[in-house]
CSV table of C-alpha atoms and ligand atoms in Angstrom, one decimal:
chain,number,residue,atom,x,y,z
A,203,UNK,CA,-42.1,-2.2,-93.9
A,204,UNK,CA,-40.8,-5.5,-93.6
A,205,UNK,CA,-37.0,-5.6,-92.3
A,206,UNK,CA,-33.6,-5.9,-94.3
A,207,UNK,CA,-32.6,-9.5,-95.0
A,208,UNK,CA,-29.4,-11.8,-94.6
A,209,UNK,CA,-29.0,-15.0,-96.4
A,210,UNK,CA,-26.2,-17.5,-94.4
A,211,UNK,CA,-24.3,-20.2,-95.5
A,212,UNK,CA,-25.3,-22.3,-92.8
A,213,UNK,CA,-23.8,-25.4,-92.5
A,214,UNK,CA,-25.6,-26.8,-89.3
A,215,UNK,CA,-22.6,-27.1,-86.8
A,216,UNK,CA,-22.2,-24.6,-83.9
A,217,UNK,CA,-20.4,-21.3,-85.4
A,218,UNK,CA,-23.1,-20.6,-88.4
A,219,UNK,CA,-25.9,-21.9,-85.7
A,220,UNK,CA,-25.3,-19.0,-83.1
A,221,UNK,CA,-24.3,-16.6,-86.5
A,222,UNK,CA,-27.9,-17.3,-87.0
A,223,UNK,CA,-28.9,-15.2,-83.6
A,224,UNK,CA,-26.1,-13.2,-83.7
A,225,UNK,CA,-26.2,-11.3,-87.0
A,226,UNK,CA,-29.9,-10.6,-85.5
A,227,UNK,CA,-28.6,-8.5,-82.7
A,228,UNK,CA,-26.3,-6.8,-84.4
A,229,UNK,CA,-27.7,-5.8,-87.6
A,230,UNK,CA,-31.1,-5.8,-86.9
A,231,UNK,CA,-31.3,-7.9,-90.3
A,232,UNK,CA,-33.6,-11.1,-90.7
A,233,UNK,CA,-31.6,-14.1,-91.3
A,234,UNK,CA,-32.4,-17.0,-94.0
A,235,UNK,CA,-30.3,-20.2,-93.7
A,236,UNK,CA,-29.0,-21.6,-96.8
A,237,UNK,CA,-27.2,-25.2,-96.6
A,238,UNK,CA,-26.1,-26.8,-99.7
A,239,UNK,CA,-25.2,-30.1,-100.2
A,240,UNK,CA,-22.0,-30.9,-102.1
A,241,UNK,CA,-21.8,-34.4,-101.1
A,242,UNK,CA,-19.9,-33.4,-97.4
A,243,UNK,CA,-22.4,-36.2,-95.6
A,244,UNK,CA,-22.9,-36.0,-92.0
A,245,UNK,CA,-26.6,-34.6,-91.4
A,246,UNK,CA,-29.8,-34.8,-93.6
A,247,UNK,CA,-30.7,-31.6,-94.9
A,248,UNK,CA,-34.1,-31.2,-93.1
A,249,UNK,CA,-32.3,-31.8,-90.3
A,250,UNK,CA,-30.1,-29.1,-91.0
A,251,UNK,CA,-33.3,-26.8,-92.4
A,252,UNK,CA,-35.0,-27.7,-89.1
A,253,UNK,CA,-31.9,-26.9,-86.7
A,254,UNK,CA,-31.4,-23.2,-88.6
A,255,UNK,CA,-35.2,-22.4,-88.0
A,256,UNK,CA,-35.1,-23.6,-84.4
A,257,UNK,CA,-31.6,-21.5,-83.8
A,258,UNK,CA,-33.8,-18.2,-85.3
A,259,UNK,CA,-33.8,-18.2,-89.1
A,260,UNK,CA,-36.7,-16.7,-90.7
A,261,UNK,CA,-36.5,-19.0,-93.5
A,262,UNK,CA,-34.5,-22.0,-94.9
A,263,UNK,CA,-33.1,-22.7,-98.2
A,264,UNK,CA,-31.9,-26.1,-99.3
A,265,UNK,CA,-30.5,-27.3,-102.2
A,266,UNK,CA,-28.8,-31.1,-103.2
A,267,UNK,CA,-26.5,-29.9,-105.1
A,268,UNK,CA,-24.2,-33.1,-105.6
A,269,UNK,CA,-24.6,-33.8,-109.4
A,270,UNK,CA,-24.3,-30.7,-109.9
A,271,UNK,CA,-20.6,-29.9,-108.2
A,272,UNK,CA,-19.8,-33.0,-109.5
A,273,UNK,CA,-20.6,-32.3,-113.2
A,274,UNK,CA,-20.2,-28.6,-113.4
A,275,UNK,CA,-17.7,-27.9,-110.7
A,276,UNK,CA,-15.4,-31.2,-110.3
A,277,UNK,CA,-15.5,-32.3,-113.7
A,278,UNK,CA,-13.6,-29.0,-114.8
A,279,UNK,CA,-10.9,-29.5,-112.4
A,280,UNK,CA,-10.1,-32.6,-113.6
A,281,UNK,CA,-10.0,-31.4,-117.5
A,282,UNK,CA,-7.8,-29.4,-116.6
A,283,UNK,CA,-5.9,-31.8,-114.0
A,284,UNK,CA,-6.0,-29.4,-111.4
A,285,UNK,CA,-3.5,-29.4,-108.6
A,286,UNK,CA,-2.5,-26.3,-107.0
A,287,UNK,CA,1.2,-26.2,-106.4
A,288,UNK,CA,1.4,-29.6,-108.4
A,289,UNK,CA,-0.2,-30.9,-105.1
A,290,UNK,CA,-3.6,-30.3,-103.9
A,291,UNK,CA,-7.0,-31.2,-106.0
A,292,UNK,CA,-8.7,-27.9,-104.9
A,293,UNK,CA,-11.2,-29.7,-102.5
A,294,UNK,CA,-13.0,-26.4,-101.0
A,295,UNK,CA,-11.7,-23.8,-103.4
A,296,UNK,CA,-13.8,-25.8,-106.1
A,297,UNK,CA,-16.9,-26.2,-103.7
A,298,UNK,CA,-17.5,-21.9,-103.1
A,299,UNK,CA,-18.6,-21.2,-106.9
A,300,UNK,CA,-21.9,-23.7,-106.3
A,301,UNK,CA,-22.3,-22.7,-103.0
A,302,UNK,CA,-22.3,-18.9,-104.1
A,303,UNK,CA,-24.5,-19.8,-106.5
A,304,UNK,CA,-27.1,-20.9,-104.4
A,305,UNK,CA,-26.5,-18.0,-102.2
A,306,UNK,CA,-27.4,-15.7,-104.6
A,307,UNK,CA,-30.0,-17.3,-105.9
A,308,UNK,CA,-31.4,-17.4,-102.7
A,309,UNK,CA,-30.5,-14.0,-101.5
A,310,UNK,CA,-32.5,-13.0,-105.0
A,311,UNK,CA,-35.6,-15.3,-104.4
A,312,UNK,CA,-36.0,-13.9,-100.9
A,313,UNK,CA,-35.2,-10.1,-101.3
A,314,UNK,CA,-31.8,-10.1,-99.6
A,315,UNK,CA,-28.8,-8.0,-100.4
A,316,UNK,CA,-26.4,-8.8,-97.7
A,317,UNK,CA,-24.4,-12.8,-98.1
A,318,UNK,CA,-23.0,-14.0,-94.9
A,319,UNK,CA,-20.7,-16.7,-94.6
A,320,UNK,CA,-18.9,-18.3,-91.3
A,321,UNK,CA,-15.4,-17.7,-92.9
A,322,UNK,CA,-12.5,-16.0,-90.5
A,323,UNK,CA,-10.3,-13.4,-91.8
A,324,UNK,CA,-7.4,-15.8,-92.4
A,325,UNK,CA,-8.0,-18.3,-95.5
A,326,UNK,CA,-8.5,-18.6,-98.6
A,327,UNK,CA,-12.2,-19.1,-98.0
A,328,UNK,CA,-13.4,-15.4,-97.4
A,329,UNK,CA,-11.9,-14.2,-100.2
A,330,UNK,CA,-13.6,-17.4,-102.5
A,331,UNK,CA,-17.0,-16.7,-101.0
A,332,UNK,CA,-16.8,-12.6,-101.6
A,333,UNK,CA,-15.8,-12.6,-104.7
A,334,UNK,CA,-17.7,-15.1,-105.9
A,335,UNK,CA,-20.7,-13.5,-105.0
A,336,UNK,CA,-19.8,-10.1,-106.5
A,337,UNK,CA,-18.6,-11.8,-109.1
A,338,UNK,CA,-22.2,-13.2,-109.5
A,339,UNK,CA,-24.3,-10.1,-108.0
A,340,UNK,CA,-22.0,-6.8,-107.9
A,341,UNK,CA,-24.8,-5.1,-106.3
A,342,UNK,CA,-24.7,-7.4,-103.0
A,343,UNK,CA,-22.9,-7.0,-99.9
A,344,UNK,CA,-20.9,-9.6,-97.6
A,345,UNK,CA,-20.3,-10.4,-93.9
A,346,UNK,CA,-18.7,-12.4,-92.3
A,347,UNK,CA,-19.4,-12.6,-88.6
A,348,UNK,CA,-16.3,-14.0,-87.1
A,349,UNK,CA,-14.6,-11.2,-88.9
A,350,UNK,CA,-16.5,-8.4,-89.1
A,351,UNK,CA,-18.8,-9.2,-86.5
A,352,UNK,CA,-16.1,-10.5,-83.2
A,353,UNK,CA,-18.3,-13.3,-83.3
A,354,UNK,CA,-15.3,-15.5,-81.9
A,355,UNK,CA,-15.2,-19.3,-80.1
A,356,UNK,CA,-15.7,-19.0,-76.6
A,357,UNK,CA,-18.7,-16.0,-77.4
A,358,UNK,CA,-20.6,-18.9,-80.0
A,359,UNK,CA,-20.1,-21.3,-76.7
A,360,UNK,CA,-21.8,-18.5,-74.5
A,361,UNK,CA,-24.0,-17.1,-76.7
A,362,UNK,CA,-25.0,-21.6,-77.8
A,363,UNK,CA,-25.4,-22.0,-73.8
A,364,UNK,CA,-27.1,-18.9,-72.8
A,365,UNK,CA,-30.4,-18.9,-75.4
A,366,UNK,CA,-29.9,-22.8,-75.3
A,367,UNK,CA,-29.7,-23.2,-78.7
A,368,UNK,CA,-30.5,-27.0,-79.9
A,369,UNK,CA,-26.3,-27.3,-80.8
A,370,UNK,CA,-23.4,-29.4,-79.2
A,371,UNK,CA,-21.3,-27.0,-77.3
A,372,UNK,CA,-19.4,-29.3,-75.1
A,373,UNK,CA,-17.7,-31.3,-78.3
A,374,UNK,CA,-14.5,-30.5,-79.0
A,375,UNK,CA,-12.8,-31.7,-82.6
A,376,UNK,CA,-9.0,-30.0,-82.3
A,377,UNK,CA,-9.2,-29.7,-86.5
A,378,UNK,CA,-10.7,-27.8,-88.8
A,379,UNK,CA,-12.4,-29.4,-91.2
A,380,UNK,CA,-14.0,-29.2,-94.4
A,381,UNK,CA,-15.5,-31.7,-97.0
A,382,UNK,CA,-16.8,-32.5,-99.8
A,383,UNK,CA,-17.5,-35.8,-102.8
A,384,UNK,CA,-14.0,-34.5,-104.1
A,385,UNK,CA,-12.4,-34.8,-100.7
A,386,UNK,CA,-11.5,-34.0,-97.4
A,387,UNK,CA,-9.2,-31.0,-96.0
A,388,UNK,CA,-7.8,-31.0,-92.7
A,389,UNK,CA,-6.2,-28.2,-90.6
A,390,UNK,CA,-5.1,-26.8,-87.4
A,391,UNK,CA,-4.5,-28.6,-83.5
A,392,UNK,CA,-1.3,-30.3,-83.4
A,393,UNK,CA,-1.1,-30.1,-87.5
A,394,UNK,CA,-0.2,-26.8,-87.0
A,395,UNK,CA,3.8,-27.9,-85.9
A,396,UNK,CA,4.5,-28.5,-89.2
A,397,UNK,CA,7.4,-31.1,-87.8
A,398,UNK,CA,4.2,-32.9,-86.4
A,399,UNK,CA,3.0,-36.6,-88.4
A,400,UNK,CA,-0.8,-36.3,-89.1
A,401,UNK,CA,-2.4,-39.4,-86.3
A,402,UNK,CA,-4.7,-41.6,-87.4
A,403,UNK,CA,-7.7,-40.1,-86.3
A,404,UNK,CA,-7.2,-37.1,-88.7
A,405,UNK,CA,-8.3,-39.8,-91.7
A,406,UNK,CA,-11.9,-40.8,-92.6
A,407,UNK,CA,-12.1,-41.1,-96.4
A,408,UNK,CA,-9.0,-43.2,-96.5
A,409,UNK,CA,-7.8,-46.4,-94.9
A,410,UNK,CA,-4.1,-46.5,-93.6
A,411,UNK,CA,-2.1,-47.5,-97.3
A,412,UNK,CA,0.2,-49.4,-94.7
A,413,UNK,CA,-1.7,-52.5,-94.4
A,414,UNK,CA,-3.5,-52.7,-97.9
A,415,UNK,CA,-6.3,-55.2,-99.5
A,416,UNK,CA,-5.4,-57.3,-102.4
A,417,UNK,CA,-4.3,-54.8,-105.7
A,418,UNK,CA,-8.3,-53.6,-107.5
A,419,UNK,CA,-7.5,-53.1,-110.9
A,420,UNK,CA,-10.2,-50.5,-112.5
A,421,UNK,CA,-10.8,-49.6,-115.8
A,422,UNK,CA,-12.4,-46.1,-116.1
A,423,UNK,CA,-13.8,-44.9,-119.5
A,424,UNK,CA,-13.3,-41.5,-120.8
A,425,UNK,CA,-15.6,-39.3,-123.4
A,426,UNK,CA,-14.0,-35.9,-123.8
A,427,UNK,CA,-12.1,-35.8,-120.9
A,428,UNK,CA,-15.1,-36.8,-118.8
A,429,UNK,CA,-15.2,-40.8,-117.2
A,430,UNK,CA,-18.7,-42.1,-118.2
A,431,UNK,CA,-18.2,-45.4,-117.2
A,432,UNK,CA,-16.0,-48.2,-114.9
A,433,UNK,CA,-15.7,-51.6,-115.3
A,434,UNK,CA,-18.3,-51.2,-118.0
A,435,UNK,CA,-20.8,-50.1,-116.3
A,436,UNK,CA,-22.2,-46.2,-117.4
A,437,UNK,CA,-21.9,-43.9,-114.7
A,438,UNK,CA,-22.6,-40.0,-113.8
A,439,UNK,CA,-19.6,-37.9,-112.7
A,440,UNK,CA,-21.3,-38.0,-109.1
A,441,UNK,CA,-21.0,-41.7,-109.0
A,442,UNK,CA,-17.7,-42.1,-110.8
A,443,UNK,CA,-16.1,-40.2,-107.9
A,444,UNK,CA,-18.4,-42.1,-105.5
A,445,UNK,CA,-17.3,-45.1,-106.6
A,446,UNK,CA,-13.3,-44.2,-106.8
A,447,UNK,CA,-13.4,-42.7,-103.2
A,448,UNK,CA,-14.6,-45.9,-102.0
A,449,UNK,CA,-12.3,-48.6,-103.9
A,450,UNK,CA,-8.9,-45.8,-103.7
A,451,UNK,CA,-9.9,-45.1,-99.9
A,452,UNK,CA,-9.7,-48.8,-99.3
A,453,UNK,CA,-6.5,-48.6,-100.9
A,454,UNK,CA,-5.2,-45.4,-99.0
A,455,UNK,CA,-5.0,-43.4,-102.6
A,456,UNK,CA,-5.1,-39.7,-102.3
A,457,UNK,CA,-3.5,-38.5,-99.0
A,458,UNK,CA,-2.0,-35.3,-99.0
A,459,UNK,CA,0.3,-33.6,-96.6
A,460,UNK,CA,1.6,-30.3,-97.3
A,461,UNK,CA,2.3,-27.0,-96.1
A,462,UNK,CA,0.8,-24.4,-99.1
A,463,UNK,CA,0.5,-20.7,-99.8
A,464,UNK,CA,-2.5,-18.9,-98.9
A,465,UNK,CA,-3.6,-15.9,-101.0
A,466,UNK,CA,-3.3,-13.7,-98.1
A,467,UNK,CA,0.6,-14.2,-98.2
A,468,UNK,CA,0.6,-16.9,-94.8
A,469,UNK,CA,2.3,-20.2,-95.2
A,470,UNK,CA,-0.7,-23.0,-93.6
A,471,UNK,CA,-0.3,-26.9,-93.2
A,472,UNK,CA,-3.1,-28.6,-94.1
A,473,UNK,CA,-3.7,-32.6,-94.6
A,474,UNK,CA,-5.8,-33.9,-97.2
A,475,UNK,CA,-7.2,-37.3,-98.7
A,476,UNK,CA,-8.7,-37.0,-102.1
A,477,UNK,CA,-8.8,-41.0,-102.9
A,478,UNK,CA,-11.4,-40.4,-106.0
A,479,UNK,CA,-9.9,-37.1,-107.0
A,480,UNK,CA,-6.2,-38.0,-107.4
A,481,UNK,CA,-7.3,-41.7,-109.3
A,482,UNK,CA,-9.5,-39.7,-111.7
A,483,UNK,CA,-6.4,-37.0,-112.4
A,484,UNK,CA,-4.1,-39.8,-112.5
A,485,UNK,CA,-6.2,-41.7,-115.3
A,486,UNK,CA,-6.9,-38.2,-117.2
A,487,UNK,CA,-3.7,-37.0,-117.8
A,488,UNK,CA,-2.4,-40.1,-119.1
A,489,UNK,CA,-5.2,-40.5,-121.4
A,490,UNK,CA,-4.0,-37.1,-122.4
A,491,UNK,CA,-0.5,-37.9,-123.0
A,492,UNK,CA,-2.0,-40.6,-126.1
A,493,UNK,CA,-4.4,-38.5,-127.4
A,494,UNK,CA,-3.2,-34.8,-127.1
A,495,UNK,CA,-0.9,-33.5,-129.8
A,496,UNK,CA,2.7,-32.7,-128.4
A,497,UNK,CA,2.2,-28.5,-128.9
A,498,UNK,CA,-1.3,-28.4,-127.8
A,499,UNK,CA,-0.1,-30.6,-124.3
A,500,UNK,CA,2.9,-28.7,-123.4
A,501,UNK,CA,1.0,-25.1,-123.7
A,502,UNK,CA,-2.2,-26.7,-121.8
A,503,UNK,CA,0.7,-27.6,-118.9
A,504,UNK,CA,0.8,-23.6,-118.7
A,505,UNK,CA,-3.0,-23.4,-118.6
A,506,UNK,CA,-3.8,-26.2,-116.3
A,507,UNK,CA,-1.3,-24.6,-113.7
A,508,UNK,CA,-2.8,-21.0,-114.6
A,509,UNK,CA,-6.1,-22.7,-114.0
A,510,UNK,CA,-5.4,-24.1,-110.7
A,511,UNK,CA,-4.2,-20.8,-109.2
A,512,UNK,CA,-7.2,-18.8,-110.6
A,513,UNK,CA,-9.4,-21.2,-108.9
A,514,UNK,CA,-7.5,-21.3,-105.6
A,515,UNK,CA,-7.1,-17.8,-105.6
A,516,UNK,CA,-11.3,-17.2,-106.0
A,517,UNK,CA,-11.6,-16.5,-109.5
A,518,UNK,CA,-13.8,-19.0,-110.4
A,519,UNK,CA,-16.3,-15.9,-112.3
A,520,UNK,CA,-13.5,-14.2,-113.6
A,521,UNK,CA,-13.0,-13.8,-117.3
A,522,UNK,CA,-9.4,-15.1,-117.7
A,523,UNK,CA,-10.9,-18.3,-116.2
A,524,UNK,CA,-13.2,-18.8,-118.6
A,525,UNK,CA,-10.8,-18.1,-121.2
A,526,UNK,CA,-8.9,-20.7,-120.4
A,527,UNK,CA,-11.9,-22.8,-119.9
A,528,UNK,CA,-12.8,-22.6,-124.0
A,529,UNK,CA,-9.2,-23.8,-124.1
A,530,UNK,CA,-9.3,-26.2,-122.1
A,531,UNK,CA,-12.6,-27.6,-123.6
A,532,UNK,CA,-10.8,-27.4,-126.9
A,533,UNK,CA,-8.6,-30.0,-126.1
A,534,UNK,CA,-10.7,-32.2,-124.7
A,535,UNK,CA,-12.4,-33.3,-128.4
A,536,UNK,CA,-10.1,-36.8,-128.4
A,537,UNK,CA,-9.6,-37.4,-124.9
A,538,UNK,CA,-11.5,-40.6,-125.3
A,539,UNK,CA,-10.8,-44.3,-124.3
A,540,UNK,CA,-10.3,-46.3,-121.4
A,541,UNK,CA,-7.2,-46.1,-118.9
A,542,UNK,CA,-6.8,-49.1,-116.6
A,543,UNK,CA,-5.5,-48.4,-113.0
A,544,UNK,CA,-4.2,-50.7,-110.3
A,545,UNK,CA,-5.6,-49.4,-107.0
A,546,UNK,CA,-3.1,-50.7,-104.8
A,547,UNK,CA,-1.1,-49.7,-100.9
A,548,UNK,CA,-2.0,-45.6,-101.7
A,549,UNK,CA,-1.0,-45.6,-104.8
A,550,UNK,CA,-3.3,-45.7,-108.0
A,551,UNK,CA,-0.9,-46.6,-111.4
A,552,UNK,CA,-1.7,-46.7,-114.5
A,553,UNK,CA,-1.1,-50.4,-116.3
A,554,UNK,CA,-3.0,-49.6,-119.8
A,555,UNK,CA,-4.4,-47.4,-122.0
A,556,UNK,CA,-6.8,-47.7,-125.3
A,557,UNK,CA,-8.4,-45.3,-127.3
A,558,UNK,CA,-9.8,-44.9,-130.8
A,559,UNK,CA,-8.5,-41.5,-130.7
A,560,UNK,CA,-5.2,-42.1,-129.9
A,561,UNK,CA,-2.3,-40.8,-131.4
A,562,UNK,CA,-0.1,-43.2,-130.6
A,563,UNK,CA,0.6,-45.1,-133.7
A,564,UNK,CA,2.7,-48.4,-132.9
A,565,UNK,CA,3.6,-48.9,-136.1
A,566,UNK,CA,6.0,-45.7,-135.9
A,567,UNK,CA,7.0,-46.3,-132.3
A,568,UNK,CA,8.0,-50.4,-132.2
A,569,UNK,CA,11.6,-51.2,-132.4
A,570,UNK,CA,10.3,-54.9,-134.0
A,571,UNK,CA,9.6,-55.4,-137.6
A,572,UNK,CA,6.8,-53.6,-138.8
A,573,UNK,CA,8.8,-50.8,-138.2
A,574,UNK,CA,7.4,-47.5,-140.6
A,575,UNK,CA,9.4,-45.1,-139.3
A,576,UNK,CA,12.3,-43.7,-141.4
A,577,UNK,CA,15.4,-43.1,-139.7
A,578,UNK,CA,17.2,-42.1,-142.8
A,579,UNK,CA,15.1,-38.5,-142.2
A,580,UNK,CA,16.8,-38.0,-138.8
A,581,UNK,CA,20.0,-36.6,-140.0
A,582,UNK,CA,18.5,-33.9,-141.9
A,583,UNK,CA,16.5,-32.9,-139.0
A,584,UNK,CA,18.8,-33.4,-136.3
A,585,UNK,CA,21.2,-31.2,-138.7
A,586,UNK,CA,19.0,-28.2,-138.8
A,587,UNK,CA,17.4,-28.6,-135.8
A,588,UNK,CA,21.0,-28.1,-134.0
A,589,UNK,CA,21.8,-25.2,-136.5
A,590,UNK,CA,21.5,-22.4,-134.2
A,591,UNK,CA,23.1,-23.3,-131.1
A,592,UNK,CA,25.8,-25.0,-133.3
A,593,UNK,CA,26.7,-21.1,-135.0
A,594,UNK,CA,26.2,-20.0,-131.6
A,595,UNK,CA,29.0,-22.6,-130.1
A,596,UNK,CA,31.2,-21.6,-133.0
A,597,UNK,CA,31.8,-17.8,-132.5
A,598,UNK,CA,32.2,-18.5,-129.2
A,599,UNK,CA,35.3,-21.2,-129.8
A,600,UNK,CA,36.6,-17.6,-132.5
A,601,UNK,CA,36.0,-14.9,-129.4
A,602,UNK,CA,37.3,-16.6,-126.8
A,603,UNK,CA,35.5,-17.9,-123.3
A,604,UNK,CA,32.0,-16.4,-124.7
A,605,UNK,CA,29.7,-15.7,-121.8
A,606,UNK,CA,30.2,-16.9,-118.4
A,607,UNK,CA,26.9,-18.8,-117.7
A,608,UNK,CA,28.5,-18.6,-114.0
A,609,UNK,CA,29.2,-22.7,-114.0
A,610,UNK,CA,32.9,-21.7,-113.7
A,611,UNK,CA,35.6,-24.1,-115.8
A,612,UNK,CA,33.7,-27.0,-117.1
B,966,LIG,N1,-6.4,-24.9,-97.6
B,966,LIG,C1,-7.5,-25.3,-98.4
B,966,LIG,C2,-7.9,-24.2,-99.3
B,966,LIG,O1,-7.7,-23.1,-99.1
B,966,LIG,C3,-8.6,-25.9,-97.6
B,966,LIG,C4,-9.3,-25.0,-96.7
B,966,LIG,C5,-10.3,-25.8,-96.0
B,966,LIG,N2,-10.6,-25.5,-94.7
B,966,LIG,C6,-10.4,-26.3,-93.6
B,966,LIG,N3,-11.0,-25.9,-92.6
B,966,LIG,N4,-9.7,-27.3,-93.6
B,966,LIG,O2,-8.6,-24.5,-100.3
C-alpha cells in the first residue's frame, strides 16, 4: 500500500524547505510541494519545483497563477474598493483563496487528504488557509508545522544544516514578509515598537515620495468596474496593476503604515506599499461617485466594508460573501469611462472623469446659464423634508427641556 500523502504550500525559502523533511519524520506522510505563483517574483518556479524535490518532496506541483489572482481575486477587491479598516488593500488575505485552490486541486489530483501550510499560530494567515480549504474540501485535514508540529526557527536552521539541505541558513532578513502583484506587507524586527519609523530598507515596490519624478498623469479606462485599458492602450487586469505598480512606485503611491486588528484578537504593526492597488481604488471609486445612483452608493459603503472584513477574516468561500458579491456585481453595470490620475510625490489624485454612463448631468449641476434645474421646487421639499424633526422640535419647546442628549446648555 502506497503511504498517506501531504500536499505543502511551499514557497521555496528555508521554513517550508525543512517542513518538507520534517513533516516526513513526524507523520510518516509523503510530502508533494505545491508553489503558486501570484506575481510575488523572486525565484523561477522550476527553480523552486527543483529545490522542493532536492529538500525531499515526492512530487512537485506548479502553477502561474498571475492572471488569474489578478482577474478573479484582485479584480473583486477593487469592485468593491476594499480596504480593511479604511486602510489596507488586503495584499495576502486576497492571495489565500487561489493559493487554496491550487492546494486542493493538487491534494485531489495526487490522492492527499492532509493541506500543510508554513503559517504560525499567530495571524491571520492560518486561519485564511484552513478555512479556505474546508471551505473548498470539508473532507480534508490541515497542519501546520510550526504550530502543530514545534517546527520552530533555530530547529529549521539545525534540521537545514544537519541533512545539508540546498537552502540559505546563514541569511538573516529581521522582517517578515509577504508579496504579491497587489503588493507588499511587511512586519516584525524593529517594526514591532510601534513608536519606531519604518527605514528605508523595508521598501522595494516604492521609491521614497520625498524626492519625486516630474507629476505622470494616467488615464485608466473602466468597463464595469474593471480598467481595460491606460493611456489607450488595452490591457489585462494582470498588466493594468503591473503597469500602476511601476509608474505609482516611481511616485511613492501606496505606502501604508498602520497598526490593525488581527482576527485572533492581537493588535500587530505592519507596513505596506500597494502603489498599483491604492491608484486602481482611488480611480474606482471616483468613477463610482458619477455613475452610481446616490441609494445604491451609500448601501454599497456598508457592503464594501462588510466585504473587506469577510475577506480579512478568511471567508473568501463563505456564502455571505458571495452574497454580497451578486451585489456588488450589480452595481458595477455603469461603472464605465475613463478617470484621469496625476501620479505625483506618493500621492495619486484624481484630475478628471468621463463616462457615457454617467449620471452627472451638467446641465442640472452648473451655476452658469443653461441652468435646468428648478429651484422654485426646493421649498416644497425642504418643507416636508424637515416635517418631522420640525413637530419633533415643537413639543419639545410645549414640554419643557425635552431630552437631555447629554450636550448640557447649548
Ligand atoms: N497583516 C496582513 C494580513 O493579515 C499581512 C500579513 C502578511 N504577512 C507578513 N509576513 N507580512 O493580511
Amino acid at each position: 500500500m502506497s503511504k498517506d500523502k501531504v500536499v505543502l504550500a511551499y514557497s521555496g525559502g528555508l521554513d517550508t524547505s525543512v517542513a518538507i523533511g520534517w513533516i516526513g519524520e513526524q507523520t510518516g506522510k509523503d510530502v508533494i510541494a505545491v508553489a503558486v505563483d501570484v506575481g510575488q517574483g523572486g525565484e523561477d518556479l522550476e527553480v523552486i519545483r527543483q529545490r522542493a524535490l532536492d529538500c525531499g518532496a515526492v512530487d512537485a506541483y506548479v502553477a502561474d497563477a498571475k492572471e488569474e489572482f489578478a482577474a478573479e481575486y484582485c479584480m473583486p477587491g477593487l469592485k468593491a474598493n476594499a480596504r480593511y479598516m479604511g486602510v489596507y488593500p488586503l495584499v495576502s488575505a486576497l492571495s489565500r483563496p487561489v493559493i487554496t485552490k491550487h492546494l486542493v486541486r493538487a491534494a485531489r489530483q495526487f490522492g492527499a487528504t492532509t493541506v500543510a501550510h508554513g503559517c504560525t499560530g499567530k495571524g491571520n494567515d492560518q486561519v485564511r488557509f484552513e478555512v479556505s480549504i474546508t471551505s473548498q474540501a470539508p473532507d480534508m485535514t490541515c497542519l501546520s508545522p510550526v504550530r502543530d508540529l514545534a517546527l520552530t526557527r533555530d530547529v529549521a536552521i539545525e534540521y537545514a544544516t544537519k541533512h545539508d539541505l540546498p537552502i540559505e541558513t546563514t541569511k538573516h532578513n529581521p522582517f517578515s514578509i509577504d508579496q504579491n502583484v497587489w503588493g507588499r506587507a511587511i512586519e516584525t524586527g524593529y517594526l514591532e515598537d510601534i513608536w519606531n519609523a519604518p527605514t528605508k530598507d523595508v521598501y522595494t515596490y516604492t521609491d521614497d515620495p520625498t524626492y519625486p519624478p516630474l507629476p505622470d498623469e494616467v488615464i485608466i479606462t473602466f468597463a464595469k468596474g474593471i480598467p481595460v485599458a491606460i493611456d489607450g492602450r488595452e490591457c489585462t487586469p494582470l498588466q493594468a496593476i503591473q503597469e500602476l505598480n511601476r509608474r505609482a512606485g516611481a511616485q511613492g503611491i501606496g505606502r501604508i503604515d498602520m497598526v490593525e486588528d488581527r482576527l485572533v484578537g492581537i493588535k500587530s504593526r505592519e507596513v505596506y506599499e500597494c502603489p498599483g492597488a491604492v491608484t486602481l481604488i482611488e480611480a474606482h471609486a471616483e468613477l463610482e461617485r458619477v455613475t452610481i445612483e446616490r441609494e445604491q452608493a451609500r448601501f454599497k459603503r456598508i457592503v464594501d466594508n462588510r466585504w473587506a472584513e469577510l475577506v480579512y477574516d478568511g471567508q473568501w468561500y463563505s456564502p455571505l460573501k458571495k452574497s454580497l458579491d451578486a451585489f456588488i456585481d450589480s452595481t458595477q453595470e455603469y461603472v464605465n469611462g475613463d478617470v484621469r490620475l496625476r501620479l505625483h510625490a506618493g500621492r495619486a489624485v484624481v484630475e478628471g472623469r468621463r463616462s457615457a454612463t454617467s449620471l452627472y448631468d451638467f446641465a442640472l449641476a452648473t451655476y452658469d446659464t443653461g441652468d435646468t434645474f428648478d429651484q422654485s421646487s426646493s421649498r416644497g421639499f425642504i418643507d416636508i423634508y424637515g416635517l418631522p424633526t420640525k413637530l419633533a422640535a415643537a413639543r419639545d419647546a410645549e414640554h419643557g427641556a425635552g431630552v437631555d442628549y447629554g450636550v448640557g446648555n447649548l
